[in-house]
mmCIF file of C-alpha atoms in Angstrom:
data_model
loop_
_atom_site.group_PDB
_atom_site.id
_atom_site.type_symbol
_atom_site.label_atom_id
_atom_site.label_comp_id
_atom_site.label_asym_id
_atom_site.label_seq_id
_atom_site.Cartn_x
_atom_site.Cartn_y
_atom_site.Cartn_z
ATOM 1 C CA MET A 1 27.070 2.957 -10.445
ATOM 2 C CA ILE A 2 24.667 2.646 -7.514
ATOM 3 C CA LYS A 3 26.641 1.229 -4.589
ATOM 4 C CA GLU A 4 25.356 -1.626 -2.444
ATOM 5 C CA ASN A 5 26.284 0.077 0.838
ATOM 6 C CA ILE A 6 24.268 3.138 -0.213
ATOM 7 C CA ILE A 7 21.265 0.873 -0.901
ATOM 8 C CA LEU A 8 21.617 -0.846 2.480
ATOM 9 C CA ASP A 9 21.823 2.393 4.468
ATOM 10 C CA ALA A 10 19.003 3.997 2.463
ATOM 11 C CA VAL A 11 16.624 1.068 2.962
ATOM 12 C CA ARG A 12 17.357 0.908 6.675
ATOM 13 C CA GLU A 13 16.367 4.572 6.962
ATOM 14 C CA LEU A 14 13.410 3.962 4.650
ATOM 15 C CA ASN A 15 11.973 1.370 7.044
ATOM 16 C CA VAL A 16 12.433 3.703 10.011
ATOM 17 C CA ARG A 17 10.565 6.512 8.284
ATOM 18 C CA ALA A 18 7.789 4.211 7.075
ATOM 19 C CA ALA A 19 7.206 2.696 10.507
ATOM 20 C CA ILE A 20 7.124 5.985 12.394
ATOM 21 C CA ASP A 21 6.194 8.949 10.181
ATOM 22 C CA ILE A 22 2.612 8.893 8.907
ATOM 23 C CA PRO A 23 2.360 10.353 5.384
ATOM 24 C CA ASN A 24 1.023 13.900 5.357
ATOM 25 C CA ASP A 25 -1.840 13.065 2.968
ATOM 26 C CA VAL A 26 -3.144 10.426 5.385
ATOM 27 C CA TYR A 27 -2.779 12.679 8.423
ATOM 28 C CA GLN A 28 -4.739 15.439 6.735
ATOM 29 C CA LYS A 29 -7.491 13.091 5.534
ATOM 30 C CA VAL A 30 -8.076 11.626 8.999
ATOM 31 C CA GLY A 31 -8.391 15.200 10.267
ATOM 32 C CA GLN A 32 -10.968 15.942 7.574
ATOM 33 C CA LEU A 33 -12.943 12.828 8.504
ATOM 34 C CA LEU A 34 -12.903 13.945 12.130
ATOM 35 C CA GLU A 35 -14.415 17.306 11.197
ATOM 36 C CA LYS A 36 -17.326 15.606 9.428
ATOM 37 C CA GLU A 37 -17.927 12.673 11.790
ATOM 38 C CA THR A 38 -21.126 12.996 13.834
ATOM 39 C CA ASN A 39 -21.037 9.832 15.947
ATOM 40 C CA GLY A 40 -19.520 10.395 19.368
ATOM 41 C CA LEU A 41 -17.647 7.106 19.636
ATOM 42 C CA SER A 42 -16.219 7.356 16.129
ATOM 43 C CA THR A 43 -15.194 10.946 16.829
ATOM 44 C CA TYR A 44 -13.334 9.751 19.912
ATOM 45 C CA VAL A 45 -11.520 7.041 17.932
ATOM 46 C CA LEU A 46 -10.440 9.438 15.180
ATOM 47 C CA LYS A 47 -9.055 11.851 17.790
ATOM 48 C CA LYS A 48 -7.056 9.010 19.346
ATOM 49 C CA ILE A 49 -5.691 7.996 15.926
ATOM 50 C CA LEU A 50 -4.378 11.534 15.393
ATOM 51 C CA GLN A 51 -2.907 11.604 18.888
ATOM 52 C CA ASN A 52 -1.206 8.286 18.187
ATOM 53 C CA TYR A 53 0.324 9.703 14.986
ATOM 54 C CA ASP A 54 1.720 12.638 16.965
ATOM 55 C CA ALA A 55 3.043 10.438 19.773
ATOM 56 C CA ALA A 56 4.850 8.116 17.356
ATOM 57 C CA ILE A 57 6.611 11.029 15.682
ATOM 58 C CA LYS A 58 7.481 12.706 18.977
ATOM 59 C CA ASP A 59 8.784 9.536 20.652
ATOM 60 C CA ARG A 60 10.276 8.019 17.443
ATOM 61 C CA VAL A 61 8.527 4.690 17.887
ATOM 62 C CA ALA A 62 6.455 2.652 15.454
ATOM 63 C CA MET A 63 2.963 4.129 15.068
ATOM 64 C CA CYS A 64 1.329 0.685 15.537
ATOM 65 C CA ALA A 65 2.371 -2.313 17.599
ATOM 66 C CA ASP A 66 1.572 -4.607 14.677
ATOM 67 C CA THR A 67 4.044 -3.393 12.078
ATOM 68 C CA GLY A 68 2.648 -5.661 9.370
ATOM 69 C CA LEU A 69 4.724 -7.343 6.697
ATOM 70 C CA PRO A 70 7.517 -5.332 5.058
ATOM 71 C CA ARG A 71 7.056 -5.371 1.273
ATOM 72 C CA TYR A 72 9.173 -3.634 -1.352
ATOM 73 C CA TYR A 73 8.233 -2.119 -4.686
ATOM 74 C CA VAL A 74 11.315 -1.429 -6.791
ATOM 75 C CA LYS A 75 11.177 0.716 -9.929
ATOM 76 C CA ILE A 76 14.406 0.487 -11.911
ATOM 77 C CA GLY A 77 15.462 2.918 -14.607
ATOM 78 C CA ASN A 78 16.392 1.212 -17.855
ATOM 79 C CA SER A 79 19.917 2.702 -17.707
ATOM 80 C CA ALA A 80 20.509 2.088 -13.992
ATOM 81 C CA VAL A 81 23.638 0.156 -13.048
ATOM 82 C CA ILE A 82 23.625 -1.518 -9.627
ATOM 83 C CA GLU A 83 26.765 -2.830 -7.962
ATOM 84 C CA GLY A 84 26.383 -6.613 -7.854
ATOM 85 C CA GLY A 85 23.215 -6.462 -9.957
ATOM 86 C CA ILE A 86 19.640 -7.284 -8.925
ATOM 87 C CA VAL A 87 20.753 -10.225 -6.781
ATOM 88 C CA GLN A 88 22.838 -7.885 -4.617
ATOM 89 C CA LEU A 89 19.972 -5.404 -4.479
ATOM 90 C CA GLU A 90 17.691 -8.106 -3.089
ATOM 91 C CA LYS A 91 20.357 -9.130 -0.591
ATOM 92 C CA MET A 92 20.481 -5.552 0.692
ATOM 93 C CA LEU A 93 16.672 -5.436 0.992
ATOM 94 C CA ARG A 94 16.660 -8.629 3.046
ATOM 95 C CA GLN A 95 19.539 -7.440 5.226
ATOM 96 C CA ALA A 96 17.913 -4.065 5.855
ATOM 97 C CA THR A 97 14.654 -5.806 6.795
ATOM 98 C CA ALA A 98 16.434 -7.993 9.350
ATOM 99 C CA ASP A 99 18.423 -5.057 10.738
ATOM 100 C CA THR A 100 15.429 -2.763 11.227
ATOM 101 C CA THR A 101 13.277 -5.536 12.680
ATOM 102 C CA THR A 102 15.701 -5.342 15.587
ATOM 103 C CA SER A 103 16.532 -1.634 15.620
ATOM 104 C CA ILE A 104 13.116 0.057 15.210
ATOM 105 C CA PRO A 105 11.852 -2.535 16.319
ATOM 106 C CA LEU A 106 9.408 -4.171 13.915
ATOM 107 C CA ARG A 107 7.312 -7.073 15.120
ATOM 108 C CA PRO A 108 8.743 -10.297 13.623
ATOM 109 C CA ASN A 109 5.509 -11.424 11.977
ATOM 110 C CA ARG A 110 6.892 -13.796 9.333
ATOM 111 C CA VAL A 111 6.706 -17.487 10.187
ATOM 112 C CA HIS A 112 6.782 -20.755 8.241
ATOM 113 C CA PRO A 113 3.131 -21.610 7.421
ATOM 114 C CA PHE A 114 3.350 -25.201 8.662
ATOM 115 C CA THR A 115 6.083 -25.421 11.290
ATOM 116 C CA ARG A 116 5.543 -21.809 12.498
ATOM 117 C CA LYS A 117 9.334 -21.423 12.540
ATOM 118 C CA ASP A 118 10.208 -17.776 13.162
ATOM 119 C CA ASN A 119 13.628 -16.379 12.269
ATOM 120 C CA ASN A 120 12.732 -13.296 14.334
ATOM 121 C CA ASN A 121 13.753 -10.945 11.532
ATOM 122 C CA ASN A 122 10.853 -10.893 9.010
ATOM 123 C CA VAL A 123 13.053 -12.735 6.511
ATOM 124 C CA GLY A 124 12.282 -16.182 5.125
ATOM 125 C CA ILE A 125 11.025 -17.964 2.034
ATOM 126 C CA HIS A 126 9.597 -15.269 -0.280
ATOM 127 C CA ALA A 127 9.882 -12.828 2.595
ATOM 128 C CA PRO A 128 10.111 -9.939 2.252
ATOM 129 C CA THR A 129 8.206 -9.734 -1.019
ATOM 130 C CA VAL A 130 9.834 -7.674 -3.775
ATOM 131 C CA ASP A 131 7.870 -6.465 -6.815
ATOM 132 C CA TYR A 132 9.519 -4.784 -9.782
ATOM 133 C CA SER A 133 8.640 -2.320 -12.495
ATOM 134 C CA PHE A 134 10.844 -0.489 -14.960
ATOM 135 C CA GLU A 135 11.078 2.983 -16.413
ATOM 136 C CA PRO A 136 12.600 4.158 -19.710
ATOM 137 C CA ASN A 137 15.054 7.055 -19.973
ATOM 138 C CA ALA A 138 16.136 6.828 -16.342
ATOM 139 C CA ASP A 139 19.284 5.806 -14.482
ATOM 140 C CA TRP A 140 17.926 5.814 -10.927
ATOM 141 C CA VAL A 141 16.319 3.227 -8.660
ATOM 142 C CA ASP A 142 13.165 3.963 -6.637
ATOM 143 C CA ILE A 143 12.505 1.720 -3.635
ATOM 144 C CA THR A 144 9.182 1.922 -1.836
ATOM 145 C CA VAL A 145 8.523 0.008 1.361
ATOM 146 C CA THR A 146 5.079 -0.647 2.801
ATOM 147 C CA HIS A 147 4.443 -2.288 6.162
ATOM 148 C CA LYS A 148 1.037 -3.750 5.403
ATOM 149 C CA GLY A 149 -0.864 -6.274 7.478
ATOM 150 C CA GLY A 150 -1.252 -9.745 6.020
ATOM 151 C CA LEU A 151 -4.461 -11.073 7.582
ATOM 152 C CA PHE A 152 -7.646 -9.160 6.753
ATOM 153 C CA GLY A 153 -9.057 -6.706 4.269
ATOM 154 C CA GLY A 154 -8.535 -8.657 1.039
ATOM 155 C CA ASP A 155 -11.294 -10.047 -1.178
ATOM 156 C CA TYR A 156 -11.782 -11.438 -4.688
ATOM 157 C CA ARG A 157 -14.740 -12.179 -6.921
ATOM 158 C CA MET A 158 -15.010 -13.289 -10.534
ATOM 159 C CA LEU A 159 -17.582 -11.046 -12.154
ATOM 160 C CA PHE A 160 -18.769 -11.272 -15.727
ATOM 161 C CA PRO A 161 -19.299 -8.607 -18.382
ATOM 162 C CA ALA A 162 -23.071 -8.644 -17.807
ATOM 163 C CA ASP A 163 -22.507 -7.754 -14.122
ATOM 164 C CA GLY A 164 -21.016 -4.444 -15.222
ATOM 165 C CA ILE A 165 -20.450 -1.467 -12.941
ATOM 166 C CA SER A 166 -23.497 -2.285 -10.822
ATOM 167 C CA GLY A 167 -22.058 -5.707 -10.069
ATOM 168 C CA LEU A 168 -18.740 -4.160 -9.096
ATOM 169 C CA LYS A 169 -20.505 -1.728 -6.745
ATOM 170 C CA ARG A 170 -22.432 -4.603 -5.166
ATOM 171 C CA PHE A 171 -19.212 -6.542 -4.559
ATOM 172 C CA PHE A 172 -17.549 -3.414 -3.169
ATOM 173 C CA LEU A 173 -20.344 -2.936 -0.625
ATOM 174 C CA ASP A 174 -20.475 -6.653 0.232
ATOM 175 C CA SER A 175 -16.745 -6.629 0.908
ATOM 176 C CA LEU A 176 -16.858 -3.477 3.008
ATOM 177 C CA ALA A 177 -19.755 -4.757 5.081
ATOM 178 C CA GLU A 178 -17.977 -8.058 5.704
ATOM 179 C CA PHE A 179 -14.896 -6.388 7.126
ATOM 180 C CA LEU A 180 -16.372 -3.218 8.610
ATOM 181 C CA ARG A 181 -19.008 -4.894 10.764
ATOM 182 C CA ARG A 182 -16.243 -6.773 12.584
ATOM 183 C CA GLY A 183 -13.832 -3.836 12.744
ATOM 184 C CA MET A 184 -11.304 -5.734 10.649
ATOM 185 C CA ALA A 185 -8.590 -4.125 8.512
ATOM 186 C CA CYS A 186 -8.467 -1.220 11.002
ATOM 187 C CA GLN A 187 -10.578 1.448 9.354
ATOM 188 C CA PRO A 188 -10.526 4.154 8.192
ATOM 189 C CA ALA A 189 -8.787 2.531 5.256
ATOM 190 C CA THR A 190 -7.841 3.249 1.693
ATOM 191 C CA ILE A 191 -9.612 0.764 -0.570
ATOM 192 C CA GLY A 192 -7.737 -0.497 -3.607
ATOM 193 C CA VAL A 193 -9.794 -2.077 -6.391
ATOM 194 C CA GLY A 194 -8.112 -4.063 -9.147
ATOM 195 C CA VAL A 195 -10.265 -4.881 -12.165
ATOM 196 C CA GLY A 196 -9.322 -7.177 -15.027
ATOM 197 C CA GLY A 197 -6.323 -9.294 -15.830
ATOM 198 C CA THR A 198 -6.408 -12.676 -14.096
ATOM 199 C CA LYS A 199 -7.129 -13.543 -10.470
ATOM 200 C CA ASP A 200 -3.541 -13.012 -9.370
ATOM 201 C CA MET A 201 -3.198 -9.805 -11.374
ATOM 202 C CA CYS A 202 -6.364 -8.086 -10.159
ATOM 203 C CA VAL A 203 -5.462 -8.858 -6.540
ATOM 204 C CA ARG A 204 -1.936 -7.505 -7.107
ATOM 205 C CA LEU A 205 -3.296 -4.356 -8.744
ATOM 206 C CA ALA A 206 -5.728 -3.857 -5.861
ATOM 207 C CA LYS A 207 -2.882 -3.961 -3.348
ATOM 208 C CA GLU A 208 -0.787 -1.564 -5.414
ATOM 209 C CA ALA A 209 -3.765 0.769 -5.792
ATOM 210 C CA ALA A 210 -4.335 0.775 -2.029
ATOM 211 C CA CYS A 211 -0.695 1.184 -1.020
ATOM 212 C CA LEU A 212 1.062 3.107 -3.787
ATOM 213 C CA ARG A 213 -1.239 6.039 -4.554
ATOM 214 C CA ILE A 214 -1.647 9.005 -2.215
ATOM 215 C CA ILE A 215 -4.962 10.150 -0.778
ATOM 216 C CA GLY A 216 -6.868 12.292 -3.276
ATOM 217 C CA ASP A 217 -5.103 10.912 -6.339
ATOM 218 C CA ARG A 218 -7.513 10.073 -9.159
ATOM 219 C CA ASN A 219 -7.053 7.640 -12.021
ATOM 220 C CA PRO A 220 -6.144 9.500 -15.256
ATOM 221 C CA ASP A 221 -9.060 7.840 -17.070
ATOM 222 C CA PRO A 222 -12.015 10.215 -16.436
ATOM 223 C CA GLU A 223 -14.585 7.408 -16.301
ATOM 224 C CA ILE A 224 -12.545 5.413 -13.784
ATOM 225 C CA ALA A 225 -11.939 8.590 -11.767
ATOM 226 C CA ARG A 226 -15.700 9.179 -11.579
ATOM 227 C CA LEU A 227 -16.219 5.607 -10.421
ATOM 228 C CA GLU A 228 -13.625 6.124 -7.678
ATOM 229 C CA GLU A 229 -15.620 9.126 -6.465
ATOM 230 C CA GLU A 230 -18.870 7.135 -6.562
ATOM 231 C CA LEU A 231 -17.352 4.329 -4.489
ATOM 232 C CA ILE A 232 -16.022 6.812 -1.938
ATOM 233 C CA GLU A 233 -19.547 8.167 -1.550
ATOM 234 C CA LEU A 234 -21.013 4.669 -1.278
ATOM 235 C CA GLY A 235 -18.445 3.731 1.352
ATOM 236 C CA SER A 236 -19.273 6.801 3.436
ATOM 237 C CA LYS A 237 -22.965 5.836 3.424
ATOM 238 C CA THR A 238 -22.517 2.317 4.819
ATOM 239 C CA GLY A 239 -23.132 3.560 8.364
ATOM 240 C CA PHE A 240 -19.694 2.514 9.553
ATOM 241 C CA GLY A 241 -16.999 4.616 11.169
ATOM 242 C CA PRO A 242 -13.466 3.752 12.337
ATOM 243 C CA MET A 243 -12.836 0.242 13.664
ATOM 244 C CA GLY A 244 -16.377 -0.841 12.810
ATOM 245 C CA PHE A 245 -18.170 1.609 15.109
ATOM 246 C CA PRO A 246 -21.250 3.459 13.822
ATOM 247 C CA GLY A 247 -20.418 6.522 11.772
ATOM 248 C CA ASN A 248 -19.577 7.766 8.300
ATOM 249 C CA SER A 249 -15.786 7.836 8.255
ATOM 250 C CA ALA A 250 -14.604 4.319 7.443
ATOM 251 C CA VAL A 251 -13.121 5.137 4.026
ATOM 252 C CA LEU A 252 -10.080 7.323 3.467
ATOM 253 C CA ASP A 253 -10.103 6.960 -0.305
ATOM 254 C CA VAL A 254 -10.795 4.534 -3.152
ATOM 255 C CA HIS A 255 -8.259 3.850 -5.908
ATOM 256 C CA ILE A 256 -9.027 1.746 -8.980
ATOM 257 C CA GLU A 257 -6.515 0.182 -11.356
ATOM 258 C CA VAL A 258 -7.351 -1.910 -14.413
ATOM 259 C CA ALA A 259 -5.784 -4.478 -16.721
ATOM 260 C CA TYR A 260 -7.068 -5.931 -19.970
ATOM 261 C CA ALA A 261 -8.982 -9.128 -19.171
ATOM 262 C CA HIS A 262 -10.242 -12.280 -20.869
ATOM 263 C CA THR A 263 -13.240 -11.418 -23.019
ATOM 264 C CA GLY A 264 -15.512 -13.659 -20.938
ATOM 265 C CA GLY A 265 -14.782 -12.292 -17.471
ATOM 266 C CA MET A 266 -14.235 -9.295 -15.205
ATOM 267 C CA PRO A 267 -12.208 -10.424 -12.183
ATOM 268 C CA VAL A 268 -12.134 -7.959 -9.296
ATOM 269 C CA GLY A 269 -9.774 -7.814 -6.331
ATOM 270 C CA ILE A 270 -10.205 -5.576 -3.287
ATOM 271 C CA GLN A 271 -7.518 -4.671 -0.767
ATOM 272 C CA GLN A 272 -7.684 -2.363 2.242
ATOM 273 C CA PHE A 273 -4.729 -0.363 3.594
ATOM 274 C CA CYS A 274 -5.437 0.639 7.188
ATOM 275 C CA TYR A 275 -5.069 4.078 8.777
ATOM 276 C CA ALA A 276 -1.484 3.200 9.800
ATOM 277 C CA GLN A 277 -0.376 3.734 6.210
ATOM 278 C CA ARG A 278 3.268 2.902 6.541
ATOM 279 C CA ARG A 279 4.837 3.749 3.186
ATOM 280 C CA LYS A 280 7.910 5.655 2.140
ATOM 281 C CA THR A 281 9.957 5.899 -1.049
ATOM 282 C CA VAL A 282 13.645 6.556 -1.646
ATOM 283 C CA ARG A 283 15.266 7.414 -4.964
ATOM 284 C CA ILE A 284 18.929 6.512 -5.372
ATOM 285 C CA SER A 285 20.431 8.248 -8.373
ATOM 286 C CA ALA A 286 23.333 7.133 -10.553
ATOM 287 C CA ASP A 287 25.703 9.390 -8.544
ATOM 288 C CA ASN A 288 24.442 7.758 -5.299
ATOM 289 C CA ASP A 289 22.465 10.797 -4.188
ATOM 290 C CA VAL A 290 19.624 9.721 -1.873
ATOM 291 C CA GLY A 291 16.243 11.451 -1.604
ATOM 292 C CA TYR A 292 13.154 10.401 0.367
ATOM 293 C CA ARG A 293 9.538 11.208 -0.445
ATOM 294 C CA GLU A 294 5.966 10.149 0.410
ATOM 295 C CA ASP A 295 4.475 9.681 -3.071
ATOM 296 C CA PRO A 296 5.769 6.442 -4.648
ATOM 297 C CA HIS A 297 5.061 7.584 -8.248
ATOM 298 C CA TRP A 298 4.526 3.908 -9.036
ATOM 299 C CA PHE A 299 1.741 4.360 -11.588
ATOM 300 C CA THR A 300 3.622 6.184 -14.319
ATOM 301 C CA PRO A 301 2.306 6.524 -17.884
ATOM 302 C CA TYR A 302 4.769 3.824 -18.892
ATOM 303 C CA TYR A 303 3.455 1.481 -16.200
ATOM 304 C CA ARG A 304 -0.104 2.031 -17.424
ATOM 305 C CA ARG A 305 0.810 1.843 -21.133
ATOM 306 C CA GLU A 306 -2.073 0.516 -23.218
ATOM 307 C CA THR A 307 -0.732 -0.384 -26.636
ATOM 308 C CA ILE A 308 2.399 -0.842 -28.724
ATOM 309 C CA GLU A 309 4.836 2.025 -28.266
#
């Protein structure tokens, strides 16, 4: 049985690691962008981003003053047994969020939308958000935390079958231009594109694609993988660099996820995950062993299953 105190301690540490330690895949990609960037101002910004990564790790402080909104993605093995059940798991996630808001510290960004009431701990109504998926033949629990901003970088458009891939590319460029020209969403960013499903589903998939796949990961569908590569190339040719300055290094990567849609439409959601890619995953096994990693392994074959098993 997975113990509640093990969950609490693990998620506290998870938030610390996410806030401070930039994932290696992101660090390396920013370095690669720096090597290829030709604009002087964008080169300067990329160098400062790398220096900021190093300073955060050295000083053990959050890599960005705006620590976003803590959000959890929980993948539960079908045979996992949790002390107190899912309700107790969620209680531990909320408690760990409040604790680390104070201890790291995280900026208490969550407020009531009307009264602006702030509990000063990032906990409130539907806060933090918890999303679930499940995995067969497993007795562990994976918990991924992302500290993602909640203001800019998201877009949605209802396309139609006749719009096709060219329509998706047009929307992709329109969305990038809208945010890049104002330096919003803190580029360079990973762009998640969710295609299909319904409006809420494509936006959710876009956020998962942006936050829960590592840099360089390609969709297992060869055609979708090729489209990801095409969008990366398009993004690098927009003329934008980091933070909206001129350059060619605004895009870290592009990840596409799909869902079967209504026959009459092709909804598309776009989400950007900024260069402060605060994500970490912990696996808690049935014997309460705890192991941390950078790759969430969220998009398993079971999660992407297409037909009746």
